[in-house]
Short mmCIF file of C-alpha atoms and ligand atoms in Angstrom, two decimals:
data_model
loop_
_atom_site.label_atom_id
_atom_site.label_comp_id
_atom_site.label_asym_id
_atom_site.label_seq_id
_atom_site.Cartn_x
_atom_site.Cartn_y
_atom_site.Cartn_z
CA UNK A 21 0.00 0.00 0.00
CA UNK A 22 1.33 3.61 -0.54
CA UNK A 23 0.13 6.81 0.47
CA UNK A 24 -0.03 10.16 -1.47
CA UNK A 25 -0.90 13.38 0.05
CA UNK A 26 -1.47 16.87 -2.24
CA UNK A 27 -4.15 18.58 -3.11
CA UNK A 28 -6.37 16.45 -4.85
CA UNK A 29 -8.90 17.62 -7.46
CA UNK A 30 -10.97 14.92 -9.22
CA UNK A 31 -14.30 14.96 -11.14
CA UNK A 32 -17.08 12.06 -9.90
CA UNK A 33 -19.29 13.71 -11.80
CA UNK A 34 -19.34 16.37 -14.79
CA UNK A 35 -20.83 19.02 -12.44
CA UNK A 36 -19.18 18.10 -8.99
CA UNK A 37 -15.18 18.95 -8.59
CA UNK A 38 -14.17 17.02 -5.35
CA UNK A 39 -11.78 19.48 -4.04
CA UNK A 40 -9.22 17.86 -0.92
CA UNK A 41 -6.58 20.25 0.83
CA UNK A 42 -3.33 18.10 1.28
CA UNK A 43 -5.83 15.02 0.70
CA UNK A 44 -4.65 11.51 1.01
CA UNK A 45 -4.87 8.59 -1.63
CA UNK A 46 -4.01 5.14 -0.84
CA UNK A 47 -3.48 2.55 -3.56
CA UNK A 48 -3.14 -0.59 -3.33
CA UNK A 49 0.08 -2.67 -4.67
CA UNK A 50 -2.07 -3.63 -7.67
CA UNK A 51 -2.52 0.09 -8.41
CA UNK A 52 -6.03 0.33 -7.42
CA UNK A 53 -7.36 3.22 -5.55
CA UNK A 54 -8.17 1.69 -1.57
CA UNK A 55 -9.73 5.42 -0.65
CA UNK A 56 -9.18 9.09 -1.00
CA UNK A 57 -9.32 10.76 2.25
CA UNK A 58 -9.43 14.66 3.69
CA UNK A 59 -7.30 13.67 6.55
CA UNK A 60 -4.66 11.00 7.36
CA UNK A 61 -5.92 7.76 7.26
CA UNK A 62 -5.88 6.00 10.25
CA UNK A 63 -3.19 3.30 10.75
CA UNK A 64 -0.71 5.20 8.11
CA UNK A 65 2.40 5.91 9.74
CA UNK A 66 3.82 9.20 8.76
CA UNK A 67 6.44 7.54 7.44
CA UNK A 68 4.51 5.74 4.80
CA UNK A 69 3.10 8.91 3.46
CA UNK A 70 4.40 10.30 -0.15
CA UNK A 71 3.76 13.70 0.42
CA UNK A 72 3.96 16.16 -2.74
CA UNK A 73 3.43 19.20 -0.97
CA UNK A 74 1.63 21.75 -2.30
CA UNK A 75 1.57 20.70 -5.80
CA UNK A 76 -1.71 19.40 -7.39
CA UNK A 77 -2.62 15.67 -7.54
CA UNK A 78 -4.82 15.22 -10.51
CA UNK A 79 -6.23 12.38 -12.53
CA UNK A 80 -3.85 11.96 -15.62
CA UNK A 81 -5.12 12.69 -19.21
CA UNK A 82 -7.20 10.22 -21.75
CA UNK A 83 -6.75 11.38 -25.57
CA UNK A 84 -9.88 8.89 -27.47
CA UNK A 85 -9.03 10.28 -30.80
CA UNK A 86 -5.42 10.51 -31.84
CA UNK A 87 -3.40 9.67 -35.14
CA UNK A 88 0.01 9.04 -34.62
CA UNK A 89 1.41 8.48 -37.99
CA UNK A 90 0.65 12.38 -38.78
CA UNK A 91 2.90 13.37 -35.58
CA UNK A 92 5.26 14.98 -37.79
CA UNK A 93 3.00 17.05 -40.15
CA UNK A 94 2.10 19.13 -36.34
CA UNK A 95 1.34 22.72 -36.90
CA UNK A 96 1.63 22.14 -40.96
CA UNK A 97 -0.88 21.86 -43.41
CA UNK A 98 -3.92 23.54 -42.11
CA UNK A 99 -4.99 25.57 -44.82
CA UNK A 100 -7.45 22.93 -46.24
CA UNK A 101 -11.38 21.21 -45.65
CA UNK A 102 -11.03 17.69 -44.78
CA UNK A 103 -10.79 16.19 -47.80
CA UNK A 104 -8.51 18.15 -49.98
CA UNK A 105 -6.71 17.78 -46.91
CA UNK A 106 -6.17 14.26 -46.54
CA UNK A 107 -5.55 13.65 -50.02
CA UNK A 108 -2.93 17.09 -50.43
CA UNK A 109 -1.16 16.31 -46.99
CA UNK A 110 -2.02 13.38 -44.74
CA UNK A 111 -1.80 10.18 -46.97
CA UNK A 112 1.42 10.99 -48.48
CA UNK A 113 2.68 11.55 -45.06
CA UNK A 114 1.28 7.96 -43.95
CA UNK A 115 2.55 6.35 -46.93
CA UNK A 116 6.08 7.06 -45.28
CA UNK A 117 5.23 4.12 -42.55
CA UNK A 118 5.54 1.28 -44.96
CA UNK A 119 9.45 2.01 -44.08
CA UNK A 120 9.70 0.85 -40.57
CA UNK A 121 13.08 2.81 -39.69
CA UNK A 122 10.85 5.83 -40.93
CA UNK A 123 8.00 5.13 -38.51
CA UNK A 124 10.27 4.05 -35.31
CA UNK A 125 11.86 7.15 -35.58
CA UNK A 126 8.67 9.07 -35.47
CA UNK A 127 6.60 6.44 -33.48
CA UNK A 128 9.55 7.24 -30.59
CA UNK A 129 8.64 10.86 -30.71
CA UNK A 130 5.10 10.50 -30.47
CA UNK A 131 4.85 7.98 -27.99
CA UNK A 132 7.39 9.80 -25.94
CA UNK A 133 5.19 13.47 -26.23
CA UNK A 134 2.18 11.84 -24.57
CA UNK A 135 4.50 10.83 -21.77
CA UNK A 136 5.29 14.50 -21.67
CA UNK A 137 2.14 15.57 -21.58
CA UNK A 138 0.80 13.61 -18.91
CA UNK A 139 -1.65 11.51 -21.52
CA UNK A 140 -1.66 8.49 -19.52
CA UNK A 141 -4.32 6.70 -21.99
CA UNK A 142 -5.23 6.75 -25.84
CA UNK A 143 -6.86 5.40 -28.31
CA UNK A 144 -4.11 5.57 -31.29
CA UNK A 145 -4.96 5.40 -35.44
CA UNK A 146 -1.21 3.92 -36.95
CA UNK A 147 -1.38 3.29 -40.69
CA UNK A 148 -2.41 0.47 -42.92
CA UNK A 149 1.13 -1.22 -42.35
CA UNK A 150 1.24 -4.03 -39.71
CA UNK A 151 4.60 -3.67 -39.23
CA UNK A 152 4.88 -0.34 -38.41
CA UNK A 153 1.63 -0.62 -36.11
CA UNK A 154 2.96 -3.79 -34.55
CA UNK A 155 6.34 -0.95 -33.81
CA UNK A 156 3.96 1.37 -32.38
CA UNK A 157 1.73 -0.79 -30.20
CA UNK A 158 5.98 -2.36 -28.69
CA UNK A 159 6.44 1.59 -27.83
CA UNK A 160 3.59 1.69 -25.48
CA UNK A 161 4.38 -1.34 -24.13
CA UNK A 162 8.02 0.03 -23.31
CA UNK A 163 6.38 3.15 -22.09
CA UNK A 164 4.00 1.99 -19.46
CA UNK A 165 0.91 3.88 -20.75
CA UNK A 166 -2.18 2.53 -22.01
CA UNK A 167 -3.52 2.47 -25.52
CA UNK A 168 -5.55 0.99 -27.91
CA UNK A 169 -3.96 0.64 -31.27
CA UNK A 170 -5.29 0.82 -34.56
CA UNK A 171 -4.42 -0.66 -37.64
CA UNK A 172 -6.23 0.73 -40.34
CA UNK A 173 -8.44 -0.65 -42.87
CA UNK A 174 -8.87 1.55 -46.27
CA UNK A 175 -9.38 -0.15 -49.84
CA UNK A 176 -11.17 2.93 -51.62
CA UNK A 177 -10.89 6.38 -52.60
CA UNK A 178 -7.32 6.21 -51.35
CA UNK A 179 -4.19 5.85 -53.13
CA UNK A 180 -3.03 2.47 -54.15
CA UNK A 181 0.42 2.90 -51.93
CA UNK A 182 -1.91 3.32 -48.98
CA UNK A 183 -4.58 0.99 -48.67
CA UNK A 184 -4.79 -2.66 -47.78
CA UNK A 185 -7.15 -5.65 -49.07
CA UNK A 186 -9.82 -6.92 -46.74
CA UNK A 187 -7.60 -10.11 -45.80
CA UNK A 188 -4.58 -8.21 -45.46
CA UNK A 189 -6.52 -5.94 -42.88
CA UNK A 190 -8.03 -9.15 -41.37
CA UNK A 191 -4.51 -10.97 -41.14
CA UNK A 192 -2.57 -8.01 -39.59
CA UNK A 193 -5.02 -7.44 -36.80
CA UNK A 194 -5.13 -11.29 -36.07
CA UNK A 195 -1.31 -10.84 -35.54
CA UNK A 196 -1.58 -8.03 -33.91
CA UNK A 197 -3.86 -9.43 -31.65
CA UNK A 198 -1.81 -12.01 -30.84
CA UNK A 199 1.06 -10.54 -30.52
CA UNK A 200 -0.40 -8.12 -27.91
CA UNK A 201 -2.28 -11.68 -26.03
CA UNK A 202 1.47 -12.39 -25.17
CA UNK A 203 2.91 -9.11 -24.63
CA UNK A 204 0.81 -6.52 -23.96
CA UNK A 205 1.68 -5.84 -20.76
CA UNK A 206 -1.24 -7.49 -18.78
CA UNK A 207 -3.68 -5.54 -21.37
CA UNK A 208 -2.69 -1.91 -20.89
CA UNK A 209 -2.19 -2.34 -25.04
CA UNK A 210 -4.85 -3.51 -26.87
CA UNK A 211 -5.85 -3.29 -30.38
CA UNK A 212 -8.62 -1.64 -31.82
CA UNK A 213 -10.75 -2.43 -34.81
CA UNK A 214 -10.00 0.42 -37.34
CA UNK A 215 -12.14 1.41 -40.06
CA UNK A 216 -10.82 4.74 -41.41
CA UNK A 217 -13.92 6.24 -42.34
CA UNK A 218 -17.16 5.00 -44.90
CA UNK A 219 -15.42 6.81 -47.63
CA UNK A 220 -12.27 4.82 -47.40
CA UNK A 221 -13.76 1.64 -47.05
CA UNK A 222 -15.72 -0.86 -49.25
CA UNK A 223 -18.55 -2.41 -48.46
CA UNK A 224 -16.93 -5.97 -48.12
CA UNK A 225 -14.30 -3.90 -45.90
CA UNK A 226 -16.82 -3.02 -43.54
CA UNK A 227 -18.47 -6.12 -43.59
CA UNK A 228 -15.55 -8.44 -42.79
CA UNK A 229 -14.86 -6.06 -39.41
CA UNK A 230 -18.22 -5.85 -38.34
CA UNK A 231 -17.83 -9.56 -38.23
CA UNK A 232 -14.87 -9.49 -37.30
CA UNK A 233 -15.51 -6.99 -34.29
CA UNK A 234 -18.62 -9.49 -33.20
CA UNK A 235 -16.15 -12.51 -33.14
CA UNK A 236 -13.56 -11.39 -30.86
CA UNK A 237 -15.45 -8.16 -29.23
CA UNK A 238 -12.59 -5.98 -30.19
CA UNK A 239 -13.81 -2.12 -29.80
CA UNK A 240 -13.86 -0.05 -33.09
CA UNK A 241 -12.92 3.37 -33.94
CA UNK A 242 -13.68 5.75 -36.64
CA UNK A 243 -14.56 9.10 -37.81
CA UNK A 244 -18.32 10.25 -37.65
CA UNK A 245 -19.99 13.46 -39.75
CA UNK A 246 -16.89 15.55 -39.56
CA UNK A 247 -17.05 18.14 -42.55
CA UNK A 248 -20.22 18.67 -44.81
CA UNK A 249 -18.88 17.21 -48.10
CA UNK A 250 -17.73 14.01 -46.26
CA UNK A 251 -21.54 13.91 -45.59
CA UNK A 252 -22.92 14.53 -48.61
CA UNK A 253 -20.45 11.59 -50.22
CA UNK A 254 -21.19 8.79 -47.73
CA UNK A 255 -25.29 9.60 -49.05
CA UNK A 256 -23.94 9.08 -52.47
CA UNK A 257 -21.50 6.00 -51.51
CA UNK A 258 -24.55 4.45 -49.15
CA UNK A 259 -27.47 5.42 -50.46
CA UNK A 260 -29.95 2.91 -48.60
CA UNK A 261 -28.02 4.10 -45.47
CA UNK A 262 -30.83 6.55 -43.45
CA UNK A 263 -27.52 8.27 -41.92
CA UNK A 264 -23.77 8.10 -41.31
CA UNK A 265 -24.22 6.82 -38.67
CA UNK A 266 -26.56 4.26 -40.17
CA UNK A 267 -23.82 3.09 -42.42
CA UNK A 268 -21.72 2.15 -39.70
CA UNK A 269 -24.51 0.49 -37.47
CA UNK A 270 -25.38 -2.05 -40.66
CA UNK A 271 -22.05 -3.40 -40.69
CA UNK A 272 -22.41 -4.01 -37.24
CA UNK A 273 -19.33 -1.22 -36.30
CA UNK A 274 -21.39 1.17 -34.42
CA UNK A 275 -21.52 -0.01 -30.65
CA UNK A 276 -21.94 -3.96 -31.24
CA UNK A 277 -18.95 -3.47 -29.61
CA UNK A 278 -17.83 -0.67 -27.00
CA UNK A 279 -17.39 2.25 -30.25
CA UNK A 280 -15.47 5.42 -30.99
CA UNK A 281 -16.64 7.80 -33.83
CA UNK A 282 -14.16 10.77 -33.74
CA UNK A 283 -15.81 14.25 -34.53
CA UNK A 284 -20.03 14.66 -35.06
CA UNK A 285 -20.19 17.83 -35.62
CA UNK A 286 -23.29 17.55 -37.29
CA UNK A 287 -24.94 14.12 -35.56
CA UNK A 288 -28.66 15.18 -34.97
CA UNK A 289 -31.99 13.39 -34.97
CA UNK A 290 -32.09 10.03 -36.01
CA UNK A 291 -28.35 9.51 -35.86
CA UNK A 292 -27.97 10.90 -32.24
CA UNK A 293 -30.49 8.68 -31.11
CA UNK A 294 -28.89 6.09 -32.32
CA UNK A 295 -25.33 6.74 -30.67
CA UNK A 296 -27.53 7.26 -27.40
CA UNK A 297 -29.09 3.47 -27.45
CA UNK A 298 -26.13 2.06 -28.66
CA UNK A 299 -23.81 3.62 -26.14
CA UNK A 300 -21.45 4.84 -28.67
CA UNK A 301 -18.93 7.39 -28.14
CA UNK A 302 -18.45 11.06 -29.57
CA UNK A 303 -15.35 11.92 -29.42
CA UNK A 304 -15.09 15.72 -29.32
CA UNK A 305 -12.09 16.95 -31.50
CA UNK A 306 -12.36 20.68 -31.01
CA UNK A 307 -8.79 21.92 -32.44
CA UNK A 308 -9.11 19.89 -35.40
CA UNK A 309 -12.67 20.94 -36.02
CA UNK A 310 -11.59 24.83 -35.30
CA UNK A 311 -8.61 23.96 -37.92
CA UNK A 312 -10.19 22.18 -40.82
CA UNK A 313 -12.75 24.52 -40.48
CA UNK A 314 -15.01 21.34 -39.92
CA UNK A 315 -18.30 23.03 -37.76
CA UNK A 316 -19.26 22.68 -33.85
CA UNK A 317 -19.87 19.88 -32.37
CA UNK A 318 -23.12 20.30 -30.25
CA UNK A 319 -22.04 18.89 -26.99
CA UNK A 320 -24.30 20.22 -25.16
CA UNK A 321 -27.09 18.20 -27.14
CA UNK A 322 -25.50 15.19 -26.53
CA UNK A 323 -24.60 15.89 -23.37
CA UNK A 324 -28.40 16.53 -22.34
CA UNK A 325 -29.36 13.47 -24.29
CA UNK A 326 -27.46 11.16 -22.09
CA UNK A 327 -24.43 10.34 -24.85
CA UNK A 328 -21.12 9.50 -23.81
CA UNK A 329 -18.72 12.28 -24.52
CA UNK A 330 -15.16 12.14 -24.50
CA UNK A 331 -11.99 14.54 -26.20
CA UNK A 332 -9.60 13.68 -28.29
CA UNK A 333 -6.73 15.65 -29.99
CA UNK A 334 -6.89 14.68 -33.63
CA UNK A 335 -3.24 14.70 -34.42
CA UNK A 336 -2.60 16.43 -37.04
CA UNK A 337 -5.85 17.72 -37.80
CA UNK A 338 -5.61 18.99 -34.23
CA UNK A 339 -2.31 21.08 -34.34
CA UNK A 340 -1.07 20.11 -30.31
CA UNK A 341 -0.39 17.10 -28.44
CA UNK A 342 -1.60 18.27 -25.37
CA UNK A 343 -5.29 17.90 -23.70
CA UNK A 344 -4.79 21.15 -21.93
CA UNK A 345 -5.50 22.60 -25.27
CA UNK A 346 -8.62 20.14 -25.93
CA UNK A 347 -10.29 21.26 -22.79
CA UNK A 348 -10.16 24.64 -23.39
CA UNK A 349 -10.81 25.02 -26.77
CA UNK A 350 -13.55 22.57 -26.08
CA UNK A 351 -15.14 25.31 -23.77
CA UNK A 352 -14.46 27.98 -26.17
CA UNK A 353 -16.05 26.19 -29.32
CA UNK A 354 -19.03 25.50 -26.88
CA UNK A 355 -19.10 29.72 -26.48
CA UNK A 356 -19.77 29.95 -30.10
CA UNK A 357 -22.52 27.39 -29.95
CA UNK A 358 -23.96 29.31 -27.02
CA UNK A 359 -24.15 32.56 -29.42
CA UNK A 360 -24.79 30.95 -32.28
CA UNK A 361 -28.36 29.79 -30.55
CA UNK A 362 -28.46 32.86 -28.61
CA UNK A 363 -28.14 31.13 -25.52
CA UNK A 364 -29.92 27.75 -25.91
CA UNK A 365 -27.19 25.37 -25.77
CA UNK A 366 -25.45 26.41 -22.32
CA UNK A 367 -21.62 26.29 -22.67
CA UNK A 368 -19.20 23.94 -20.65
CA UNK A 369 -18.03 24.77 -17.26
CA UNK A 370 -14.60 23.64 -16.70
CA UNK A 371 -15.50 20.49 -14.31
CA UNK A 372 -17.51 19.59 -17.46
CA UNK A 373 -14.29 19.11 -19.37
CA UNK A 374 -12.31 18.05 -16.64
CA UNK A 375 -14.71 15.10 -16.33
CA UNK A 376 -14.38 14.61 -20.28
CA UNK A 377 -10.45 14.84 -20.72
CA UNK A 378 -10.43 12.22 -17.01
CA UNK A 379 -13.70 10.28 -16.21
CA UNK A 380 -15.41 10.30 -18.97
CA UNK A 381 -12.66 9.32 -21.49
CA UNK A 382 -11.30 6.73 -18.97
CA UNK A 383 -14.23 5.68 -18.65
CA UNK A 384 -13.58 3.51 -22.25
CA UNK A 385 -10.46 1.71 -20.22
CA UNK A 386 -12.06 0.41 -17.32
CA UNK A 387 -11.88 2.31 -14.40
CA UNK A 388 -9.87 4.62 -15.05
CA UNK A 389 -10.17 8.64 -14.59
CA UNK A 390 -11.11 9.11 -11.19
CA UNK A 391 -9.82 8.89 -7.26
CA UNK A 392 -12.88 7.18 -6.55
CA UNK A 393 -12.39 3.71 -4.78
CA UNK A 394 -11.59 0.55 -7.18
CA UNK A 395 -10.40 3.08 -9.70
CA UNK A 396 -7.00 2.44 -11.44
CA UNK A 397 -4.36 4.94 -10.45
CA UNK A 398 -3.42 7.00 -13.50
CA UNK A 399 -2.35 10.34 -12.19
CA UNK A 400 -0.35 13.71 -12.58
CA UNK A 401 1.63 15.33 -10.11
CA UNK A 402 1.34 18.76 -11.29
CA UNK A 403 3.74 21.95 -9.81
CA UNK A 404 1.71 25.35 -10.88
CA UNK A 405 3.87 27.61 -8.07
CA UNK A 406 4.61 29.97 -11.11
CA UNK A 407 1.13 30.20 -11.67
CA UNK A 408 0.28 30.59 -7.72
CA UNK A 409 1.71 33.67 -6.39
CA UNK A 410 -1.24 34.89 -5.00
CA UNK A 411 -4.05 33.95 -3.21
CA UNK A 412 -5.88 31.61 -5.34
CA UNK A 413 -8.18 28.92 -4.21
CA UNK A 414 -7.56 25.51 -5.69
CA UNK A 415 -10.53 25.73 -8.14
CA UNK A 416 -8.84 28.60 -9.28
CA UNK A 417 -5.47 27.11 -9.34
CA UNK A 418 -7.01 24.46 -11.51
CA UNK A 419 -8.36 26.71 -14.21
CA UNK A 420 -5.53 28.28 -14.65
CA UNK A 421 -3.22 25.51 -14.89
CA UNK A 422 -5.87 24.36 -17.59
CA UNK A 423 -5.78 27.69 -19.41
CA UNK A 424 -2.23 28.61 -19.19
CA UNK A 425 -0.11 25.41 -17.96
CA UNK A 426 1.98 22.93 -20.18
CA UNK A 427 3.81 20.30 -19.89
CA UNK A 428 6.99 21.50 -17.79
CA UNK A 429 4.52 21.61 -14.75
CA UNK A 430 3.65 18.14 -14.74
CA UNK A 431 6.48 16.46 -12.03
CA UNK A 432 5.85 12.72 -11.74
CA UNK A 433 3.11 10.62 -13.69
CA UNK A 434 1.26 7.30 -12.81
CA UNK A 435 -0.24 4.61 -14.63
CA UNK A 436 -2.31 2.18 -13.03
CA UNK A 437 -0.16 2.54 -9.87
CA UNK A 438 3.23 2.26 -11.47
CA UNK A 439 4.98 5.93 -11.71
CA UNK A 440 6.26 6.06 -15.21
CA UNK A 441 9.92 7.47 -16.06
CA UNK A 442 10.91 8.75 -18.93
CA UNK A 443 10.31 6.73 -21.59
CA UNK A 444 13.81 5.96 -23.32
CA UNK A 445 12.32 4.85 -26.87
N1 GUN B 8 -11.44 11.25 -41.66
C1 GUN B 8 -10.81 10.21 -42.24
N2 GUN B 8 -9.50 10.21 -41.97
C2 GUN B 8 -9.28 11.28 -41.19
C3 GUN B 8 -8.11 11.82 -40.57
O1 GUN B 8 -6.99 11.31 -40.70
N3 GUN B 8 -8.28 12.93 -39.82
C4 GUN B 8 -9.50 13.53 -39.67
N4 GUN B 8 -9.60 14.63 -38.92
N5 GUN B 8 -10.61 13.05 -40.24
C5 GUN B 8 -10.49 11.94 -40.99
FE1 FE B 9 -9.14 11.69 -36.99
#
């Protein structure tokens, strides 16, 4: 058993910000949360107690929605829509990862920046290649973190360098999967059924991982009414399909199994509803949505509708690594949405995103996000005394770490109990 004692800020519960003064946390030796406490627990010696001071002991960071083959094209390329832009700038870039020097040399970067920036958990898009994803998925292991990796399936509309057949797709994840059975560090790496989105994929794509999906109840990820000409294609492409989201659900890839669609900036009616019974994910991309000049996501709607919400960066369409960023642009897009309906859709508070960037996105892992008892210990030690010289309450201290702290504050990070070093990829 070890003891921590900081101050402790966790979210139970979108609206409700636990708030604990030099707080304790004991975990267990299996890195499970035993209690959080407001004073000393009884029976802990002094001497067991790990104490951090006055820094802030925080829940550490889930990115659902993250692409790490376009790592290097960060803060490039953002002068198209969606689809221009994939085809000008992102598939040439992942067409580099069928050389697998190429993508462990960038694969060591990325892996190593969400160490940085306290992202504790993700779930990861690699390429078409198996090789390279099989590198990618050995990284995390190495690191420590948690992550469910993608390898993705594209056979249309896509250029021939950069798409795979149906069995190829089917044959990489089975030795993916097995590769990660034996060493995937008792299941903190996982992979992840990857369909890249309806536009990229045939029909006897999506078939075969539906099935695929229901077979070994693998989760799946994918993008979800993004950009207005995406959604005015997948009509033509699927025209029996009453929605997007439709599309997805008749292959049996749209919360058969637990289910990820990046984006839905324009998900209403029919296809809300459906994400709502089917428990499916939105993952709310707000930097890459400000930068492709994709729309706003109504989170409030789907918030009020009882959907699960969580944030994801969107590497490269989202132009920073760091969840910091998410969470407040997530509250600023949701400012234009409160304007743009004069009011009607109430914007996010910041617990609201705190809950999405910890709880909510853990949520998808287990349990993970929270100090609540039984919870897994993933966690941030973060020092904000540059930020503190004045009186500010911890709520306050909080908020401003979100809207003006980086990486250099973050001191020591933990993963399901285990602090994690520097990863040395
Ligand atoms: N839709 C299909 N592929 C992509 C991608 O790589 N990024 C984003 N933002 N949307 C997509
Ligand atoms: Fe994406």
């Amino acid at each position: 058993m070890k003891v921590y004692r900081a101050n402790i800020l966790y979210t139970p519960t979108p609206e409700e910000l636990v708030i604990l003064p030099h707080g304790y946390i004991s975990v267990r030796s299996n890195g499970i949360i035993e209690g959080v406490y407001a004073d000393k627990p009884e029976n802990t010696d002094w001497r067991q107690v790990i104490d951090f001071g006055d820094r802030l002991l925080i829940p550490a960071f889930n990115d659902l929605h993250v692409h790490a083959p376009q790592y290097r094209n960060l803060g490039l390329a953002l002068d198209l829509e969606l689809l221009p832009w994939l085809n000008t700038y992102t598939f040439p870039e992942e067409m580099k990862y069928r050389d697998s020097d190429y993508a462990t040399r960038i694969y060591r970067r990325f892996v190593h920046e969400l160490w940085m920036q306290g992202t504790m958990r993700s779930a990861v898009f690699a390429t078409v290649h198996p090789e390279a994803t099989r590198i990618l998925a050995d990284l995390f292991v190495q690191s420590g973190m948690g992550a469910y990796v993608g390898l993705v399936g594209m056979n249309r509309n896509c250029p021939e360098k950069l798409s795979n057949t149906t069995e190829e797709v089917l044959n990489g994840m089975l030795m993916l999967r097995e590769h990660l059975a034996e060493h995937g560090n008792n299941g903190m790496v996982q992979p992840i059924v990857t369909p890249r989105f309806v536009p990229s994929c045939s029909e006897e794509m999506l078939t075969a991982l539906g099935h695929y999906a229901a077979e070994t109840g693998m989760p799946v990820q994918s993008h979800l009414s993004e950009n207005r000409s995406e959604i005015d294609w997948v009509k033509q492409l699927e025209p029996d399909s009453t929605c997007y989201g439709d599309a997805y659900n008749r292959y049996g890839l749209f919360g058969q199994t637990p289910t990820l669609m990046a984006h839905c900036c324009y998900t209403d009616g029919e296809e809300m509803e459906l994400m709502r019974k089917n428990g499916v994910f939105v993952v709310h991309c707000p930097t890459s949505n400000s930068n492709l000049s994709s729309g706003m996501a109504p989170i409030r709607k789907f918030l009020n509708a009882g959907i699960n919400v969580a944030l994801g960066t969107d590497v490269s369409a989202g132009h920073h690594m760091s969840m910091l960023r998410v969470m407040q642009c997530a509250i600023q897009v949701s400012k234009l949405n409160y304007a743009q309906t004069h009011g009607q859709m109430q914007f996010l508070s910041l617990s609201e995103v705190f809950y999405l960037a910890t709880k909510s996105g853990g949520s998808f892992f287990g349990k993970v996000g929270s100090f609540e008892s039984g919870y897994e210990f993933d966690a941030l030690v973060v020092d904000d005394s540059y930020l503190n010289y004045d009186n500010f309450t911890l709520p306050q201290r909080l908020e401003r770490y979100i809207y003006l702290g980086d990486d250099r504050d973050i001191k020591r990070r933990f993963c399901r109990g285990v602090e994690l070093p520097e990863p040395v990829l």
